Amino acid sequence: MINSIDIWVIVLLIAAMIVVCGEVGFRIGAGIKMNLHESPYGVLQAAIFGLLALLIAFSFSLGLARYDARRESIVSEADAIRVVMRRSELLDEKRAVLMRGYLSRYVDARVGFAGEETDYRIKSDALQRSATLQRQMWNVAITLAGSNNRPEVLRLFVEALDRMFEQGDDVEAIFSAHIPDAVVYVLVIVMAFASVLLGIGFGRTDRRGTAAVVSFALVLALVVGANIDLDHPQRGFIRVSLEPLQSLHQLFAVTTHVEASLHH
């Protein structure tokens, strides 16, 4: 559900929730200030705010780990495709040209998958094109195996294809994995409870502390928004670069130009 909501909407909703909870806490604190002892309240407040800090750190560590994994997976897949491209030059001219066409379209499909975050129809179409092209490239290896006249070339080519397919599977798994919604829900609940306690603290002193509550709301909302942005690589400001894949088109163009020059 969180994946389908705009990040700025989430930030504004969380900020509004914290302000409202702070106001609720202020009214509660103003009504019970003579009946609430300092020591139990202080321990409870410290425990909740400590738990909130722990949850934020935990969710950020998850988001950063996934971000690094996505970035590394894109680089690894681009490297695997580059190896297939180079080893396909060992094939006869007809198969090499065929493979170059497949790989060019395959790169487009992989960029389409990794570059789309919210439109699942586009992602599904990119995955379907990837699967079709993988089968077509594997058929090239099958026909090469049928000729059985260059076993060493076949081995190198098949190894490169296997590696490229494995890296593609890794990218699909890593880009489809996100911080569980339950973690975000728990974080929001703890933030709401902490905001109520903050409001109670101001209510007991008969000072509303509007500036402090609003500042608290904005800071926490931005932190959660940044964490969600970090966990969704192509939705907001923090994006995983697709340059390693996109730059492969230049390699295809250079190879085609070189081969054309050789023929002339």
Coordinates of C-alpha atoms in Angstrom, one line a residue:
M1 CA 0.0 0.0 0.0
I2 CA 2.8 2.4 0.9
N3 CA 4.4 1.8 -2.5
S4 CA 1.4 3.4 -4.3
I5 CA 1.3 6.6 -2.2
D6 CA 3.4 9.7 -3.2
I7 CA 6.3 10.3 -0.8
W8 CA 5.3 14.0 -0.2
V9 CA 1.8 12.9 0.7
I10 CA 3.2 10.5 3.2
V11 CA 5.4 13.3 4.6
L12 CA 2.5 15.7 5.0
L13 CA 0.2 13.0 6.5
I14 CA 2.9 12.1 9.1
A15 CA 3.6 15.7 10.0
A16 CA -0.2 16.4 10.4
M17 CA -0.6 13.3 12.5
I18 CA 2.3 14.3 14.8
V19 CA 0.8 17.8 15.3
V20 CA -2.6 16.4 16.0
C21 CA -1.2 13.9 18.5
G22 CA 0.8 16.7 20.1
E23 CA -2.4 18.7 20.6
V24 CA -4.2 15.7 22.0
G25 CA -1.3 15.1 24.4
F26 CA -1.3 18.8 25.5
R27 CA -5.0 18.6 26.4
I28 CA -4.5 15.4 28.3
G29 CA -1.5 16.8 30.1
A30 CA -3.4 20.0 31.1
G31 CA -6.1 17.8 32.6
I32 CA -3.9 15.4 34.6
K33 CA -0.9 17.6 35.5
M34 CA -1.7 17.4 39.2
N35 CA -2.1 13.6 39.2
L36 CA 1.0 12.5 37.1
H37 CA 4.2 12.0 39.0
E38 CA 7.4 13.1 37.4
S39 CA 9.5 10.0 37.8
P40 CA 7.1 7.4 36.1
Y41 CA 6.3 9.9 33.3
G42 CA 10.0 10.7 32.7
V43 CA 10.9 7.0 32.5
L44 CA 8.0 6.3 30.0
Q45 CA 9.0 9.3 27.9
A46 CA 12.6 8.3 27.7
A47 CA 11.7 4.7 26.9
I48 CA 9.4 5.7 24.0
F49 CA 11.8 8.2 22.5
G50 CA 14.6 5.7 22.8
L51 CA 12.5 3.1 21.0
L52 CA 11.6 5.6 18.3
A53 CA 15.3 6.4 17.7
L54 CA 16.0 2.6 17.5
L55 CA 13.3 2.1 15.0
I56 CA 14.4 5.0 12.8
A57 CA 18.0 3.7 12.9
F58 CA 16.8 0.2 12.1
S59 CA 14.6 1.3 9.1
F60 CA 17.4 3.5 7.8
S61 CA 19.9 0.6 7.9
L62 CA 17.5 -1.5 5.9
G63 CA 17.0 1.2 3.4
L64 CA 20.7 1.9 2.9
A65 CA 21.5 -1.8 2.6
R66 CA 18.9 -2.2 -0.1
Y67 CA 20.0 1.0 -1.9
D68 CA 23.6 -0.3 -2.0
A69 CA 22.5 -3.7 -3.1
R70 CA 20.5 -2.2 -6.0
R71 CA 23.3 0.0 -7.1
E72 CA 25.8 -2.9 -7.1
S73 CA 23.3 -5.2 -8.9
I74 CA 22.9 -2.7 -11.8
V75 CA 26.7 -2.5 -12.2
S76 CA 27.0 -6.3 -12.0
E77 CA 24.3 -6.9 -14.6
A78 CA 25.9 -4.3 -17.0
D79 CA 29.2 -6.0 -16.6
A80 CA 27.6 -9.4 -17.4
I81 CA 25.9 -8.1 -20.5
R82 CA 29.2 -6.5 -21.6
V83 CA 30.9 -9.9 -21.3
V84 CA 28.2 -11.6 -23.4
M85 CA 28.6 -8.8 -26.0
R86 CA 32.4 -9.4 -26.2
R87 CA 32.2 -13.2 -26.3
S88 CA 29.5 -13.1 -29.0
E89 CA 32.2 -11.6 -31.3
L90 CA 33.8 -15.1 -31.2
L91 CA 30.7 -16.4 -33.0
D92 CA 30.3 -16.5 -36.8
E93 CA 29.2 -13.2 -38.3
K94 CA 25.5 -14.1 -38.7
R95 CA 25.1 -15.2 -35.0
A96 CA 27.2 -12.2 -33.8
V97 CA 24.9 -9.8 -35.6
L98 CA 21.8 -11.6 -34.2
M99 CA 23.2 -11.6 -30.7
R100 CA 24.0 -7.9 -30.9
G101 CA 20.4 -7.1 -31.9
Y102 CA 19.0 -9.3 -29.1
L103 CA 21.4 -7.7 -26.5
S104 CA 20.4 -4.1 -27.6
R105 CA 16.7 -4.9 -27.1
Y106 CA 17.5 -6.7 -23.9
V107 CA 19.3 -3.7 -22.4
D108 CA 16.2 -1.6 -23.3
A109 CA 14.0 -4.1 -21.4
R110 CA 16.3 -4.1 -18.4
V111 CA 16.4 -0.3 -18.2
G112 CA 12.6 -0.3 -18.6
F113 CA 12.3 -2.7 -15.6
A114 CA 14.8 -1.0 -13.3
G115 CA 13.6 2.6 -14.2
E116 CA 10.0 2.1 -13.4
E117 CA 8.8 2.2 -9.9
T118 CA 5.0 2.5 -9.7
D119 CA 3.5 1.4 -13.0
Y120 CA 3.4 -2.4 -12.7
R121 CA 2.2 -2.8 -16.2
I122 CA 5.4 -1.3 -17.6
K123 CA 7.5 -3.4 -15.2
S124 CA 5.5 -6.6 -16.2
D125 CA 6.0 -5.8 -19.9
A126 CA 9.7 -5.2 -19.4
L127 CA 10.0 -8.6 -17.6
Q128 CA 8.1 -10.4 -20.4
R129 CA 10.4 -8.9 -23.0
S130 CA 13.4 -9.8 -21.0
A131 CA 12.3 -13.4 -20.7
T132 CA 11.5 -13.6 -24.4
L133 CA 14.9 -12.3 -25.4
Q134 CA 16.7 -14.6 -22.9
R135 CA 15.0 -17.5 -24.6
Q136 CA 16.0 -16.2 -28.1
M137 CA 19.6 -15.8 -26.9
W138 CA 19.7 -19.3 -25.4
N139 CA 18.4 -20.6 -28.8
V140 CA 21.6 -19.1 -30.3
A141 CA 23.6 -21.2 -27.9
I142 CA 21.6 -24.3 -28.7
T143 CA 22.2 -23.9 -32.4
L144 CA 25.9 -23.3 -31.7
A145 CA 26.0 -26.5 -29.7
G146 CA 24.3 -28.4 -32.6
S147 CA 27.1 -27.5 -34.9
N148 CA 29.6 -28.9 -32.3
N149 CA 32.7 -27.6 -34.2
R150 CA 33.9 -24.9 -31.7
P151 CA 33.4 -26.4 -28.2
E152 CA 35.7 -23.9 -26.5
V153 CA 33.7 -20.9 -27.9
L154 CA 30.5 -22.6 -26.9
R155 CA 31.7 -23.0 -23.3
L156 CA 32.7 -19.4 -23.0
F157 CA 29.5 -18.2 -24.6
V158 CA 27.3 -20.3 -22.4
E159 CA 29.1 -19.3 -19.2
A160 CA 28.6 -15.7 -20.1
L161 CA 24.9 -16.2 -20.9
D162 CA 24.3 -18.0 -17.6
R163 CA 26.0 -15.3 -15.7
M164 CA 24.0 -12.6 -17.4
F165 CA 20.7 -14.5 -16.7
E166 CA 21.7 -14.9 -13.0
Q167 CA 22.5 -11.2 -12.7
G168 CA 19.1 -10.4 -14.2
D169 CA 17.4 -12.5 -11.7
D170 CA 19.3 -10.8 -8.9
V171 CA 18.3 -7.4 -10.1
E172 CA 14.6 -8.4 -10.3
A173 CA 14.7 -9.8 -6.8
I174 CA 16.5 -6.8 -5.3
F175 CA 14.5 -4.1 -7.0
S176 CA 11.2 -5.8 -6.1
A177 CA 12.1 -6.0 -2.4
H178 CA 11.2 -3.2 0.0
I179 CA 11.0 -2.5 3.7
P180 CA 7.9 -4.3 4.9
D181 CA 4.9 -2.1 5.4
A182 CA 4.6 -3.4 8.9
V183 CA 7.9 -1.8 9.9
V184 CA 6.6 1.6 8.7
Y185 CA 3.3 1.1 10.4
V186 CA 5.0 0.3 13.7
L187 CA 7.3 3.4 13.3
V188 CA 4.3 5.6 12.7
I189 CA 2.5 4.2 15.8
V190 CA 5.5 4.8 18.0
M191 CA 5.8 8.4 16.6
A192 CA 2.2 9.0 17.4
F193 CA 2.7 7.8 21.0
A194 CA 5.8 9.9 21.3
S195 CA 4.0 12.9 20.1
V196 CA 1.2 12.4 22.6
L197 CA 3.8 12.2 25.4
L198 CA 5.5 15.3 24.1
G199 CA 2.2 17.1 24.2
I200 CA 1.5 15.9 27.7
G201 CA 4.8 17.3 28.8
F202 CA 3.8 20.8 27.5
G203 CA 0.3 20.4 28.9
R204 CA 1.6 19.9 32.4
T205 CA 3.4 23.2 32.2
D206 CA 0.5 25.1 30.6
R207 CA 2.6 26.0 27.6
R208 CA 1.5 24.7 24.2
G209 CA 4.9 24.6 22.7
T210 CA 3.6 25.0 19.2
A211 CA 7.0 25.7 17.6
A212 CA 8.6 22.7 19.2
V213 CA 5.8 20.3 18.2
V214 CA 5.7 21.6 14.7
S215 CA 9.5 21.3 14.4
F216 CA 9.4 17.8 15.8
A217 CA 6.7 16.9 13.3
L218 CA 8.6 18.3 10.3
V219 CA 11.9 16.7 11.3
L220 CA 10.4 13.2 11.9
A221 CA 8.2 13.4 8.8
L222 CA 11.2 14.3 6.6
V223 CA 13.2 11.5 8.1
V224 CA 10.6 9.0 7.4
G225 CA 10.0 10.4 3.9
A226 CA 13.8 10.2 3.2
N227 CA 13.8 6.6 4.4
I228 CA 10.9 5.6 2.2
D229 CA 12.5 7.5 -0.7
L230 CA 15.7 5.6 -0.1
D231 CA 13.9 2.3 -0.2
H232 CA 12.2 3.1 -3.6
P233 CA 15.0 3.6 -6.1
Q234 CA 13.1 5.5 -8.8
R235 CA 10.3 7.4 -7.1
G236 CA 11.8 10.4 -5.5
F237 CA 15.0 12.4 -5.2
I238 CA 17.3 9.5 -4.2
R239 CA 17.7 7.4 -7.3
V240 CA 19.8 4.4 -8.3
S241 CA 21.7 5.4 -11.4
L242 CA 21.0 3.3 -14.5
E243 CA 24.0 4.7 -16.3
P244 CA 25.9 1.4 -16.3
L245 CA 23.1 -0.2 -18.3
Q246 CA 22.3 2.9 -20.5
S247 CA 26.0 3.3 -21.5
L248 CA 25.9 -0.2 -23.1
H249 CA 24.1 1.3 -26.1
Q250 CA 27.3 3.3 -26.8
L251 CA 29.3 0.0 -26.8
F252 CA 26.8 -1.5 -29.4
A253 CA 27.2 1.6 -31.6
V254 CA 31.0 1.5 -31.4
T255 CA 31.1 -2.2 -32.3
T256 CA 28.7 -1.8 -35.2
H257 CA 30.8 1.1 -36.5
V258 CA 34.1 -0.9 -36.2
E259 CA 32.6 -3.9 -38.1
A260 CA 31.2 -1.6 -40.8
S261 CA 34.6 0.0 -41.2
L262 CA 36.2 -3.4 -41.5
H263 CA 33.8 -4.5 -44.2
H264 CA 34.5 -1.4 -46.2

